[in-house]
mmCIF file of C-alpha atoms and ligand atoms in Angstrom:
data_model
loop_
_atom_site.group_PDB
_atom_site.id
_atom_site.type_symbol
_atom_site.label_atom_id
_atom_site.label_comp_id
_atom_site.label_asym_id
_atom_site.label_seq_id
_atom_site.Cartn_x
_atom_site.Cartn_y
_atom_site.Cartn_z
ATOM 1 C CA UNK R 1 -0.170 0.059 0.146
ATOM 2 C CA UNK R 2 0.594 3.766 -0.586
ATOM 3 C CA UNK R 3 3.224 5.413 2.051
ATOM 4 C CA UNK R 4 2.245 9.098 2.714
ATOM 5 C CA UNK R 5 5.403 10.106 4.549
ATOM 6 C CA UNK R 6 4.362 13.828 4.386
ATOM 7 C CA UNK R 7 0.992 12.609 5.884
ATOM 8 C CA UNK R 8 2.904 10.699 8.793
ATOM 9 C CA UNK R 9 5.027 13.699 9.220
ATOM 10 C CA UNK R 10 2.098 16.249 10.036
ATOM 11 C CA UNK R 11 0.633 13.792 12.244
ATOM 12 C CA UNK R 12 3.869 13.075 14.570
ATOM 13 C CA UNK R 13 4.423 16.645 14.429
ATOM 14 C CA UNK R 14 1.092 16.829 15.706
ATOM 15 C CA UNK R 15 1.889 15.258 18.772
ATOM 16 C CA UNK R 16 4.496 16.984 20.235
ATOM 17 C CA UNK R 17 2.869 19.828 22.036
ATOM 18 C CA UNK R 18 0.497 17.085 23.503
ATOM 19 C CA UNK R 19 3.871 15.050 25.460
ATOM 20 C CA UNK R 20 3.827 15.034 28.280
ATOM 21 C CA UNK R 21 8.090 15.906 29.025
ATOM 22 C CA UNK R 22 8.824 17.874 31.955
ATOM 23 C CA UNK R 23 12.150 15.533 33.013
ATOM 24 C CA UNK R 24 13.932 15.393 29.931
ATOM 25 C CA UNK R 25 12.685 18.895 27.864
ATOM 26 C CA UNK R 26 12.247 16.264 25.032
ATOM 27 C CA UNK R 27 9.447 16.071 23.742
ATOM 28 C CA UNK R 28 8.656 13.007 20.634
ATOM 29 C CA UNK R 29 5.353 12.731 18.519
ATOM 30 C CA UNK R 30 5.374 9.452 16.606
ATOM 31 C CA UNK R 31 2.548 8.781 13.779
ATOM 32 C CA UNK R 32 2.256 5.044 12.513
ATOM 33 C CA UNK R 33 0.389 3.867 9.017
ATOM 34 C CA UNK R 34 -2.180 0.784 9.683
ATOM 35 C CA UNK R 35 -2.715 -1.180 7.457
ATOM 36 C CA UNK R 36 -6.782 -0.693 7.166
ATOM 37 C CA UNK R 37 -4.709 2.801 5.739
ATOM 38 C CA UNK R 38 -5.413 4.472 9.517
ATOM 39 C CA UNK R 39 -3.335 6.731 11.216
ATOM 40 C CA UNK R 40 -1.775 6.022 14.916
ATOM 41 C CA UNK R 41 -0.152 8.477 16.948
ATOM 42 C CA UNK R 42 1.313 8.736 20.087
ATOM 43 C CA UNK R 43 3.800 10.723 22.488
ATOM 44 C CA UNK R 44 5.911 10.094 25.468
ATOM 45 C CA UNK R 45 4.798 10.021 28.397
ATOM 46 C CA UNK R 46 7.243 11.252 31.570
ATOM 47 C CA UNK R 47 6.959 10.379 35.604
ATOM 48 C CA UNK R 48 8.308 12.004 38.767
ATOM 49 C CA UNK R 49 9.865 8.095 39.065
ATOM 50 C CA UNK R 50 12.135 8.704 35.703
ATOM 51 C CA UNK R 51 12.182 5.260 35.117
ATOM 52 C CA UNK R 52 8.292 5.012 34.337
ATOM 53 C CA UNK R 53 8.853 7.062 31.566
ATOM 54 C CA UNK R 54 6.543 6.085 28.342
ATOM 55 C CA UNK R 55 8.191 6.744 25.073
ATOM 56 C CA UNK R 56 6.050 8.058 22.281
ATOM 57 C CA UNK R 57 6.206 4.309 20.769
ATOM 58 C CA UNK R 58 4.251 2.896 23.668
ATOM 59 C CA UNK R 59 1.271 5.400 23.310
ATOM 60 C CA UNK R 60 1.651 4.436 20.164
ATOM 61 C CA UNK R 61 0.986 0.966 20.131
ATOM 62 C CA UNK R 62 -1.758 1.138 23.180
ATOM 63 C CA UNK R 63 -3.741 3.571 20.792
ATOM 64 C CA UNK R 64 -3.004 1.043 17.309
ATOM 65 C CA UNK R 65 -4.757 -1.639 19.775
ATOM 66 C CA UNK R 66 -7.326 0.503 21.306
ATOM 67 C CA UNK R 67 -8.438 1.849 18.102
ATOM 68 C CA UNK R 68 -9.304 -1.570 16.793
ATOM 69 C CA UNK R 69 -5.904 -2.963 16.112
ATOM 70 C CA UNK R 70 -3.711 -4.168 12.624
ATOM 71 C CA UNK R 71 -0.435 -4.397 11.792
ATOM 72 C CA UNK R 72 2.185 -1.226 11.340
ATOM 73 C CA UNK R 73 3.230 -1.000 8.248
ATOM 74 C CA UNK R 74 4.834 2.733 8.511
ATOM 75 C CA UNK R 75 6.962 4.583 11.228
ATOM 76 C CA UNK R 76 7.556 8.160 11.522
ATOM 77 C CA UNK R 77 8.416 9.432 15.154
ATOM 78 C CA UNK R 78 9.798 13.032 15.523
ATOM 79 C CA UNK R 79 11.822 15.131 17.854
ATOM 80 C CA UNK R 80 10.369 18.764 18.672
ATOM 81 C CA UNK R 81 11.911 20.462 15.231
ATOM 82 C CA UNK R 82 10.357 18.035 13.481
ATOM 83 C CA UNK R 83 13.652 15.717 13.155
ATOM 84 C CA UNK R 84 13.357 12.261 12.300
ATOM 85 C CA UNK R 85 14.226 10.299 15.259
ATOM 86 C CA UNK R 86 15.508 6.571 15.429
ATOM 87 C CA UNK R 87 13.489 5.002 17.496
ATOM 88 C CA UNK R 88 15.244 3.664 20.728
ATOM 89 C CA UNK R 89 16.159 -0.197 20.944
ATOM 90 C CA UNK R 90 12.982 -1.338 22.954
ATOM 91 C CA UNK R 91 10.952 -0.062 21.115
ATOM 92 C CA UNK R 92 12.213 -1.428 17.607
ATOM 93 C CA UNK R 93 11.062 -3.992 19.698
ATOM 94 C CA UNK R 94 7.607 -3.204 20.928
ATOM 95 C CA UNK R 95 7.172 -1.478 16.679
ATOM 96 C CA UNK R 96 8.083 -5.171 15.407
ATOM 97 C CA UNK R 97 5.941 -7.085 17.479
ATOM 98 C CA UNK R 98 3.143 -4.961 15.646
ATOM 99 C CA UNK R 99 4.723 -4.674 12.501
ATOM 100 C CA UNK R 100 6.720 -7.616 11.579
ATOM 101 C CA UNK R 101 10.353 -6.983 9.623
ATOM 102 C CA UNK R 102 8.701 -5.564 6.494
ATOM 103 C CA UNK R 103 7.870 -2.444 8.611
ATOM 104 C CA UNK R 104 9.182 0.705 6.936
ATOM 105 C CA UNK R 105 10.541 3.328 9.733
ATOM 106 C CA UNK R 106 11.280 7.034 8.959
ATOM 107 C CA UNK R 107 15.170 6.796 9.859
ATOM 108 C CA UNK R 108 17.526 10.016 10.502
ATOM 109 C CA UNK R 109 19.483 8.428 7.720
ATOM 110 C CA UNK R 110 16.178 7.421 5.272
ATOM 111 C CA UNK R 111 13.671 4.833 5.302
ATOM 112 C CA UNK R 112 14.704 1.111 6.319
ATOM 113 C CA UNK R 113 12.388 -1.718 7.443
ATOM 114 C CA UNK R 114 12.542 -3.220 10.785
ATOM 115 C CA UNK R 115 14.742 -6.210 9.596
ATOM 116 C CA UNK R 116 17.286 -3.717 9.057
ATOM 117 C CA UNK R 117 17.353 -1.507 12.388
ATOM 118 C CA UNK R 118 15.985 -4.977 14.202
ATOM 119 C CA UNK R 119 18.380 -7.462 12.409
ATOM 120 C CA UNK R 120 18.172 -10.994 14.106
ATOM 121 C CA UNK R 121 14.983 -9.604 16.137
ATOM 122 C CA UNK R 122 13.036 -11.930 18.887
ATOM 123 C CA UNK R 123 9.648 -12.583 17.772
ATOM 124 C CA UNK R 124 5.988 -14.362 18.742
ATOM 125 C CA UNK R 125 7.253 -16.876 15.733
ATOM 126 C CA UNK R 126 9.983 -17.854 18.485
ATOM 127 C CA UNK R 127 7.683 -19.083 21.543
ATOM 128 C CA UNK R 128 6.244 -22.726 20.998
ATOM 129 C CA UNK R 129 2.693 -21.813 22.388
ATOM 130 C CA UNK R 130 2.664 -18.975 19.947
ATOM 131 C CA UNK R 131 0.024 -16.685 18.687
ATOM 132 C CA UNK R 132 -1.162 -16.511 15.394
ATOM 133 C CA UNK R 133 -1.162 -12.927 14.118
ATOM 134 C CA UNK R 134 -3.492 -12.944 10.990
ATOM 135 C CA UNK R 135 -6.563 -14.497 13.246
ATOM 136 C CA UNK R 136 -6.213 -12.378 16.623
ATOM 137 C CA UNK R 137 -8.780 -10.359 17.620
HETATM 138 N N1 THU P 201 12.053 9.397 23.761
HETATM 139 C C1 THU P 201 10.815 8.427 23.251
HETATM 140 O O1 THU P 201 9.694 8.773 23.213
HETATM 141 N N2 THU P 201 10.894 7.615 21.989
HETATM 142 C C2 THU P 201 12.336 7.224 21.270
HETATM 143 O O2 THU P 201 12.609 6.211 20.685
HETATM 144 C C3 THU P 201 13.458 7.592 22.370
HETATM 145 C C4 THU P 201 13.041 7.940 23.060
HETATM 146 C C5 THU P 201 11.067 9.650 24.952
HETATM 147 C C6 THU P 201 11.870 9.467 26.251
HETATM 148 C C7 THU P 201 12.046 9.831 26.863
HETATM 149 O O3 THU P 201 11.286 11.146 28.049
HETATM 150 C C8 THU P 201 12.860 11.563 26.459
HETATM 151 O O4 THU P 201 12.738 11.037 24.524
HETATM 152 C C9 THU P 201 14.423 11.367 26.579
HETATM 153 O O5 THU P 201 15.358 10.136 26.517
#
């Protein structure tokens, strides 16, 4: 399906003002295209107990499930200047779970697939009683 990166960038940048980042002063916004065509978004949410910070991608994945699920096709994460931001290591794993190796990620260095930015990923198919993602509700 066609990926409108400009549309994703606008949606991600729009989340910057929603971010709650009083400790780092580093707001992050993210938007993703879902395989049914809808757009889901997220922003980082920090906490006085610093280690409990939720990255923007955490919110994105919650939003994906809360709005009906599906598979992530393309993700665009930005900083306060609107520049592309690479997802942190933990978030690459989160995104991999819901987009798989084909997921397209807008990195500062250009568009890359998840298989390139998280090679050799551990995924649900490695578990003996792995769920069938195609038939999951
Ligand atoms: N952050 C994200 O939201 N996503 C990332 O992939 C990288 C880091 C947030 C977490 C924290 O609130 C702030 O950026 C500074 O690390």
